[in-house]
């Protein structure tokens, strides 16, 4: 009888543990087109976890019990979904309605766009530079001559100390798969986690537009956002006579709060065609360049939400040319103004997760804010055995 009772207790506890760790997935779609919506922000109210939908419109998360869910995206009306309306389903779809305001007329202002941008950067930097910590999921795909050859990702914590203007980085978990050739691995090692996070926080990517000479290199235009009446879009493109400028900028901002919501930097093929090709051994010729960074204002705090960077270039070697492509992503899954405690030995002081020994405690990549698409999962699986 005692054995039966003990068995019952064990089974009851086992079932309880399983019940406490249910995995759920949400797919976000446009209610009119039924197409998936990428980069929609999904916030699980009970845990305060922040998720970002992938190309399939999908997010995945773990949850004990139920929770209301907030879904938002710049071009759509915000939506709060009550858990009871989901009927406890572990896979469900939510639909967003387009704002469709059609307010894309040119905005007239007494101030020059350059001065407006300077004020936006100053104010945004001030609001984002408070002492805080961010839990971030980072990942990187690497291609050599159009073949995926390397992948790494990790769950890391950044702690910002406003008083000392310093960043501390701790790595919770990480994994690296694949192989790289020596002559290109140095480029990958140059990806500095601390530097890039600081660049997002101080808007270093927009520095070329803040230079006094920028008006001689770029054309600035500001319009109302076509789908969100609360935002403006500043478009900045190189002038035909520009000698050095090749990047196109699009900056979405809130004119009332005076903060930057999103910026995109890209290089068009037409612009690249105008750039003189370098031919010396070791030279690099850009073939692709794209940066998109999103920020979040949740009513109290302002911080980096996500970033995606893609760069491609041809490396001139002695007897041939190699094409290198790197795709990096950052997704903030948690924001907190409380400092965490740590030992100095736990601080990660290397530039990147490249060649860091794998530390896998859980399947963190499935519930870390950004769910891999089926295509990405296949790429990662194909590299997992190249060790």
Short mmCIF file of C-alpha atoms in Angstrom, two decimals:
data_model
loop_
_atom_site.label_atom_id
_atom_site.label_comp_id
_atom_site.label_asym_id
_atom_site.label_seq_id
_atom_site.Cartn_x
_atom_site.Cartn_y
_atom_site.Cartn_z
CA UNK A 1 0.00 0.00 0.00
CA UNK A 2 2.85 2.34 0.87
CA UNK A 3 4.53 1.55 -2.44
CA UNK A 4 1.31 2.33 -4.29
CA UNK A 5 0.96 5.60 -2.40
CA UNK A 6 4.57 6.53 -3.17
CA UNK A 7 4.06 5.72 -6.84
CA UNK A 8 0.92 7.86 -6.89
CA UNK A 9 2.77 10.80 -5.33
CA UNK A 10 5.62 10.50 -7.85
CA UNK A 11 3.22 10.34 -10.78
CA UNK A 12 1.19 13.25 -9.40
CA UNK A 13 4.30 15.39 -9.07
CA UNK A 14 5.46 14.40 -12.54
CA UNK A 15 2.11 15.36 -14.06
CA UNK A 16 2.15 18.61 -12.08
CA UNK A 17 5.59 19.50 -13.47
CA UNK A 18 4.41 18.81 -16.99
CA UNK A 19 1.33 20.94 -16.42
CA UNK A 20 3.51 23.78 -15.23
CA UNK A 21 5.63 23.81 -18.35
CA UNK A 22 3.24 23.93 -21.27
CA UNK A 23 4.58 25.19 -24.60
CA UNK A 24 2.34 27.50 -26.62
CA UNK A 25 2.62 29.10 -30.02
CA UNK A 26 0.85 32.05 -31.59
CA UNK A 27 0.69 32.97 -35.26
CA UNK A 28 -0.04 36.64 -36.00
CA UNK A 29 -1.87 37.41 -39.26
CA UNK A 30 -3.36 40.32 -41.15
CA UNK A 31 -7.14 40.07 -40.76
CA UNK A 32 -7.77 41.15 -44.37
CA UNK A 33 -5.03 39.40 -46.34
CA UNK A 34 -4.59 36.42 -43.98
CA UNK A 35 -0.85 36.81 -44.52
CA UNK A 36 1.52 36.31 -41.56
CA UNK A 37 2.86 39.50 -39.95
CA UNK A 38 6.58 39.59 -39.29
CA UNK A 39 8.15 41.56 -36.41
CA UNK A 40 4.92 41.87 -34.45
CA UNK A 41 5.59 42.30 -30.73
CA UNK A 42 3.84 39.76 -28.50
CA UNK A 43 3.96 40.42 -24.75
CA UNK A 44 2.94 37.68 -22.30
CA UNK A 45 1.41 39.76 -19.50
CA UNK A 46 1.88 37.23 -16.71
CA UNK A 47 5.63 36.80 -17.22
CA UNK A 48 6.30 40.16 -18.97
CA UNK A 49 8.19 38.18 -21.63
CA UNK A 50 8.55 39.95 -24.98
CA UNK A 51 8.43 37.94 -28.20
CA UNK A 52 8.87 38.91 -31.84
CA UNK A 53 7.10 37.09 -34.66
CA UNK A 54 9.26 35.55 -37.37
CA UNK A 55 8.68 35.41 -41.14
CA UNK A 56 5.91 32.89 -40.55
CA UNK A 57 4.26 35.26 -38.06
CA UNK A 58 5.01 32.78 -35.29
CA UNK A 59 6.13 33.07 -31.66
CA UNK A 60 6.68 30.25 -29.16
CA UNK A 61 6.76 30.44 -25.37
CA UNK A 62 6.46 28.45 -22.14
CA UNK A 63 3.74 29.29 -19.62
CA UNK A 64 2.31 28.01 -16.37
CA UNK A 65 -1.45 28.45 -16.32
CA UNK A 66 -2.92 31.24 -18.42
CA UNK A 67 -2.09 34.83 -19.31
CA UNK A 68 -3.55 37.66 -21.34
CA UNK A 69 -1.47 38.54 -24.38
CA UNK A 70 -0.74 41.95 -25.94
CA UNK A 71 0.05 42.08 -29.66
CA UNK A 72 1.30 45.18 -31.46
CA UNK A 73 2.96 46.26 -34.69
CA UNK A 74 3.57 49.76 -36.03
CA UNK A 75 1.22 49.39 -39.00
CA UNK A 76 -1.61 47.68 -37.09
CA UNK A 77 -4.02 48.42 -34.27
CA UNK A 78 -2.91 47.08 -30.89
CA UNK A 79 -4.74 44.02 -29.65
CA UNK A 80 -5.12 42.49 -26.18
CA UNK A 81 -6.24 38.86 -26.23
CA UNK A 82 -7.84 37.34 -23.14
CA UNK A 83 -6.59 33.88 -22.30
CA UNK A 84 -10.14 32.61 -21.74
CA UNK A 85 -10.99 33.43 -25.36
CA UNK A 86 -8.23 31.10 -26.55
CA UNK A 87 -9.95 28.07 -24.97
CA UNK A 88 -6.65 26.74 -23.65
CA UNK A 89 -5.41 25.85 -27.14
CA UNK A 90 -1.65 25.42 -27.34
CA UNK A 91 -1.53 26.68 -30.94
CA UNK A 92 -3.69 29.59 -31.99
CA UNK A 93 -3.91 32.47 -34.44
CA UNK A 94 -4.55 36.14 -33.69
CA UNK A 95 -5.54 38.68 -36.31
CA UNK A 96 -4.50 42.34 -36.47
CA UNK A 97 -6.38 45.10 -38.27
CA UNK A 98 -4.39 47.54 -40.39
CA UNK A 99 -4.49 51.17 -39.26
CA UNK A 100 -4.42 52.30 -42.88
CA UNK A 101 -4.50 56.04 -42.09
CA UNK A 102 -3.04 57.12 -45.45
CA UNK A 103 -1.30 60.18 -43.99
CA UNK A 104 1.79 60.22 -46.16
CA UNK A 105 1.78 63.92 -47.02
CA UNK A 106 5.02 65.90 -46.72
CA UNK A 107 5.51 67.41 -43.26
CA UNK A 108 6.41 71.08 -43.18
CA UNK A 109 8.57 72.40 -40.35
CA UNK A 110 10.42 75.58 -39.47
CA UNK A 111 13.39 73.48 -38.36
CA UNK A 112 15.66 71.73 -40.83
CA UNK A 113 15.47 67.90 -40.90
CA UNK A 114 19.10 67.77 -39.75
CA UNK A 115 18.30 69.71 -36.57
CA UNK A 116 15.17 67.64 -35.95
CA UNK A 117 17.23 64.44 -36.28
CA UNK A 118 19.89 65.78 -33.91
CA UNK A 119 17.23 66.49 -31.27
CA UNK A 120 15.69 63.05 -31.80
CA UNK A 121 19.04 61.33 -31.33
CA UNK A 122 19.89 63.40 -28.25
CA UNK A 123 16.53 62.79 -26.59
CA UNK A 124 16.40 59.10 -27.52
CA UNK A 125 19.93 58.52 -26.22
CA UNK A 126 19.06 60.27 -22.96
CA UNK A 127 15.98 58.11 -22.40
CA UNK A 128 17.71 54.86 -23.30
CA UNK A 129 20.85 55.42 -21.24
CA UNK A 130 19.36 54.81 -17.77
CA UNK A 131 20.92 52.04 -15.70
CA UNK A 132 19.17 48.78 -16.56
CA UNK A 133 19.64 45.20 -17.63
CA UNK A 134 18.44 43.45 -20.77
CA UNK A 135 18.14 39.78 -21.49
CA UNK A 136 18.85 39.35 -25.19
CA UNK A 137 18.75 36.43 -27.58
CA UNK A 138 21.49 36.81 -30.21
CA UNK A 139 22.12 34.70 -33.26
CA UNK A 140 24.32 34.69 -36.34
CA UNK A 141 24.23 32.91 -39.70
CA UNK A 142 27.40 32.82 -41.80
CA UNK A 143 27.65 32.00 -45.52
CA UNK A 144 30.78 31.36 -47.55
CA UNK A 145 30.41 31.32 -51.33
CA UNK A 146 26.62 31.05 -50.98
CA UNK A 147 26.79 28.01 -48.67
CA UNK A 148 25.80 28.13 -44.99
CA UNK A 149 28.93 27.13 -43.09
CA UNK A 150 28.53 28.42 -39.53
CA UNK A 151 25.87 29.32 -36.97
CA UNK A 152 25.88 30.52 -33.39
CA UNK A 153 23.30 31.80 -30.94
CA UNK A 154 23.09 32.56 -27.26
CA UNK A 155 21.03 33.92 -24.40
CA UNK A 156 22.97 36.80 -22.86
CA UNK A 157 22.47 39.52 -20.25
CA UNK A 158 23.65 43.10 -20.72
CA UNK A 159 23.89 45.31 -17.66
CA UNK A 160 24.22 49.05 -18.29
CA UNK A 161 25.80 51.19 -15.58
CA UNK A 162 24.87 54.82 -16.26
CA UNK A 163 27.19 56.22 -13.58
CA UNK A 164 30.29 54.55 -15.00
CA UNK A 165 29.08 54.51 -18.60
CA UNK A 166 29.97 50.82 -18.80
CA UNK A 167 28.39 47.59 -20.01
CA UNK A 168 28.75 44.17 -18.38
CA UNK A 169 27.98 41.07 -20.42
CA UNK A 170 27.09 37.65 -19.01
CA UNK A 171 26.38 34.62 -21.21
CA UNK A 172 23.72 32.26 -19.84
CA UNK A 173 23.76 29.70 -22.63
CA UNK A 174 25.20 29.43 -26.13
CA UNK A 175 25.89 27.04 -28.98
CA UNK A 176 28.03 27.11 -32.12
CA UNK A 177 27.79 24.78 -35.10
CA UNK A 178 29.72 24.50 -38.35
CA UNK A 179 33.21 25.12 -39.67
CA UNK A 180 34.98 28.21 -40.97
CA UNK A 181 38.11 28.69 -43.02
CA UNK A 182 40.95 30.59 -41.42
CA UNK A 183 41.08 33.41 -43.96
CA UNK A 184 37.52 34.53 -43.18
CA UNK A 185 37.17 33.64 -39.51
CA UNK A 186 38.91 36.88 -38.50
CA UNK A 187 35.99 38.87 -39.94
CA UNK A 188 33.52 36.92 -37.83
CA UNK A 189 35.63 37.38 -34.70
CA UNK A 190 35.33 41.11 -35.21
CA UNK A 191 31.63 41.03 -34.29
CA UNK A 192 31.75 42.68 -30.85
CA UNK A 193 28.65 42.06 -28.72
CA UNK A 194 29.31 44.91 -26.30
CA UNK A 195 30.16 47.43 -28.99
CA UNK A 196 27.19 46.67 -31.16
CA UNK A 197 24.76 46.97 -28.24
CA UNK A 198 26.30 50.32 -27.32
CA UNK A 199 26.02 51.42 -30.94
CA UNK A 200 22.29 50.69 -30.83
CA UNK A 201 21.95 52.61 -27.58
CA UNK A 202 23.78 55.74 -28.70
CA UNK A 203 22.49 55.65 -32.30
CA UNK A 204 26.00 55.56 -33.75
CA UNK A 205 24.59 54.26 -37.05
CA UNK A 206 23.02 57.67 -37.67
CA UNK A 207 26.24 59.66 -37.15
CA UNK A 208 26.82 60.26 -40.90
CA UNK A 209 23.56 62.23 -40.99
CA UNK A 210 24.58 64.41 -38.03
CA UNK A 211 27.76 65.62 -39.72
CA UNK A 212 27.48 69.30 -40.81
CA UNK A 213 28.42 68.19 -44.32
CA UNK A 214 25.46 65.79 -44.52
CA UNK A 215 23.19 68.26 -46.36
CA UNK A 216 25.72 68.32 -49.20
CA UNK A 217 25.63 64.54 -49.48
CA UNK A 218 21.99 63.66 -48.73
CA UNK A 219 18.44 64.70 -49.55
CA UNK A 220 16.10 64.79 -46.50
CA UNK A 221 12.31 64.32 -46.78
CA UNK A 222 9.79 63.96 -43.94
CA UNK A 223 6.27 62.58 -44.36
CA UNK A 224 3.43 61.41 -42.16
CA UNK A 225 3.38 57.66 -41.63
CA UNK A 226 0.92 56.11 -44.07
CA UNK A 227 -0.50 53.69 -41.47
CA UNK A 228 0.15 55.34 -38.12
CA UNK A 229 -1.00 58.90 -37.46
CA UNK A 230 1.28 59.16 -34.41
CA UNK A 231 4.52 58.72 -36.36
CA UNK A 232 6.55 60.53 -39.00
CA UNK A 233 9.01 59.00 -41.47
CA UNK A 234 12.24 60.77 -42.37
CA UNK A 235 13.76 59.46 -45.59
CA UNK A 236 17.38 60.30 -46.36
CA UNK A 237 18.94 59.32 -49.69
CA UNK A 238 22.32 60.13 -51.26
CA UNK A 239 22.34 62.98 -53.77
CA UNK A 240 23.45 62.17 -57.31
CA UNK A 241 26.53 64.34 -56.79
CA UNK A 242 27.43 62.66 -53.48
CA UNK A 243 31.06 61.55 -53.38
CA UNK A 244 31.03 59.20 -50.41
CA UNK A 245 27.42 58.62 -49.31
CA UNK A 246 25.96 55.29 -50.45
CA UNK A 247 23.47 54.41 -47.69
CA UNK A 248 19.72 55.03 -47.77
CA UNK A 249 18.14 55.83 -44.39
CA UNK A 250 14.55 55.60 -43.21
CA UNK A 251 13.85 56.82 -39.67
CA UNK A 252 10.43 56.39 -38.06
CA UNK A 253 9.88 58.61 -35.05
CA UNK A 254 7.30 59.91 -32.63
CA UNK A 255 7.20 63.73 -32.99
CA UNK A 256 5.39 64.18 -29.66
CA UNK A 257 7.66 62.04 -27.50
CA UNK A 258 10.65 62.97 -29.69
CA UNK A 259 12.01 59.43 -29.77
CA UNK A 260 13.12 57.16 -32.59
CA UNK A 261 10.89 54.11 -33.05
CA UNK A 262 12.75 52.40 -35.86
CA UNK A 263 15.46 53.01 -38.41
CA UNK A 264 16.55 51.17 -41.54
CA UNK A 265 19.80 51.58 -43.45
CA UNK A 266 20.29 49.90 -46.81
CA UNK A 267 22.42 50.07 -49.92
CA UNK A 268 20.70 49.63 -53.28
CA UNK A 269 22.25 47.71 -56.20
CA UNK A 270 22.09 50.91 -58.25
CA UNK A 271 24.23 52.71 -55.67
CA UNK A 272 26.72 49.85 -55.48
CA UNK A 273 27.15 49.97 -59.25
CA UNK A 274 28.52 53.50 -58.86
CA UNK A 275 31.20 52.42 -56.37
CA UNK A 276 34.59 51.74 -57.90
CA UNK A 277 35.62 48.12 -57.39
CA UNK A 278 38.78 47.45 -55.38
CA UNK A 279 41.26 44.97 -56.87
CA UNK A 280 44.16 44.65 -54.41
CA UNK A 281 44.65 41.42 -52.50
CA UNK A 282 42.79 41.61 -49.20
CA UNK A 283 40.35 44.28 -50.40
CA UNK A 284 36.65 43.88 -49.72
CA UNK A 285 33.87 44.96 -52.06
CA UNK A 286 30.40 45.26 -50.53
CA UNK A 287 27.65 43.31 -52.28
CA UNK A 288 24.88 43.75 -49.69
CA UNK A 289 24.28 45.94 -46.65
CA UNK A 290 21.09 46.13 -44.58
CA UNK A 291 20.40 47.22 -41.00
CA UNK A 292 17.01 47.45 -39.29
CA UNK A 293 16.70 48.43 -35.64
CA UNK A 294 13.49 48.68 -33.58
CA UNK A 295 12.98 50.36 -30.22
CA UNK A 296 10.17 49.93 -27.71
CA UNK A 297 8.39 52.49 -25.56
CA UNK A 298 6.15 50.68 -23.08
CA UNK A 299 4.82 53.77 -21.31
CA UNK A 300 7.63 53.89 -18.78
CA UNK A 301 10.79 52.56 -20.37
CA UNK A 302 12.49 52.97 -23.72
CA UNK A 303 14.99 50.41 -25.00
CA UNK A 304 16.24 48.39 -27.95
CA UNK A 305 13.66 45.80 -28.98
CA UNK A 306 15.33 44.08 -31.93
CA UNK A 307 17.86 44.41 -34.68
CA UNK A 308 18.67 42.64 -37.91
CA UNK A 309 21.86 43.16 -39.87
CA UNK A 310 22.95 41.62 -43.14
CA UNK A 311 26.23 42.29 -44.85
CA UNK A 312 27.78 40.67 -47.89
CA UNK A 313 31.13 41.35 -49.50
CA UNK A 314 33.66 39.84 -51.88
CA UNK A 315 37.17 39.31 -50.51
CA UNK A 316 39.92 39.64 -53.13
CA UNK A 317 42.43 36.80 -52.71
CA UNK A 318 45.59 36.04 -54.63
CA UNK A 319 44.04 33.78 -57.22
CA UNK A 320 40.28 34.12 -56.65
CA UNK A 321 37.46 36.00 -54.94
CA UNK A 322 35.40 34.69 -52.03
CA UNK A 323 31.95 35.87 -51.12
CA UNK A 324 31.14 36.26 -47.42
CA UNK A 325 27.65 36.92 -46.02
CA UNK A 326 26.78 37.40 -42.36
CA UNK A 327 23.30 37.81 -40.85
CA UNK A 328 23.03 38.89 -37.21
CA UNK A 329 19.94 39.32 -35.02
CA UNK A 330 19.30 40.72 -31.54
CA UNK A 331 15.97 40.27 -29.73
CA UNK A 332 15.34 41.69 -26.26
CA UNK A 333 13.26 39.23 -24.25
CA UNK A 334 13.38 41.01 -20.90
CA UNK A 335 14.01 44.51 -19.51
CA UNK A 336 14.58 45.35 -15.86
CA UNK A 337 15.93 48.33 -13.92
CA UNK A 338 17.29 46.12 -11.16
CA UNK A 339 20.95 45.13 -11.25
CA UNK A 340 21.90 41.47 -11.12
CA UNK A 341 24.71 40.10 -8.99
CA UNK A 342 27.58 38.15 -10.50
CA UNK A 343 31.16 37.03 -9.99
CA UNK A 344 33.87 38.74 -11.99
CA UNK A 345 34.84 35.34 -13.39
CA UNK A 346 31.37 35.09 -14.96
CA UNK A 347 31.82 38.24 -17.05
CA UNK A 348 32.18 37.53 -20.77
CA UNK A 349 35.06 39.65 -22.07
CA UNK A 350 35.51 38.22 -25.55
CA UNK A 351 34.25 40.01 -28.64
CA UNK A 352 31.72 37.42 -29.76
CA UNK A 353 30.35 33.93 -29.16
CA UNK A 354 32.68 32.67 -31.89
CA UNK A 355 34.47 29.50 -30.71
CA UNK A 356 33.06 29.83 -27.18
CA UNK A 357 32.52 26.42 -25.67
CA UNK A 358 28.91 25.32 -26.02
CA UNK A 359 26.83 25.65 -22.86
CA UNK A 360 23.37 24.21 -23.39
CA UNK A 361 21.16 23.78 -20.33
CA UNK A 362 17.74 24.03 -21.99
CA UNK A 363 16.29 24.42 -25.47
CA UNK A 364 16.53 28.18 -24.95
CA UNK A 365 16.34 28.93 -28.68
CA UNK A 366 12.72 27.71 -28.83
CA UNK A 367 11.46 30.13 -26.17
CA UNK A 368 13.90 33.01 -26.32
CA UNK A 369 11.83 35.61 -28.10
CA UNK A 370 12.34 34.68 -31.72
CA UNK A 371 11.25 31.31 -33.07
CA UNK A 372 13.27 29.95 -35.98
CA UNK A 373 11.39 29.34 -39.21
CA UNK A 374 11.29 25.83 -40.68
CA UNK A 375 13.92 26.90 -43.22
CA UNK A 376 16.22 28.22 -40.49
CA UNK A 377 15.77 25.08 -38.41
CA UNK A 378 16.88 23.01 -41.41
CA UNK A 379 20.00 25.18 -41.83
CA UNK A 380 20.93 24.84 -38.16
CA UNK A 381 20.36 21.07 -38.21
CA UNK A 382 22.60 20.71 -41.28
CA UNK A 383 25.45 22.51 -39.46
CA UNK A 384 25.03 20.77 -36.11
CA UNK A 385 27.07 17.77 -37.18
CA UNK A 386 29.95 19.77 -38.70
CA UNK A 387 32.05 19.63 -35.55
#
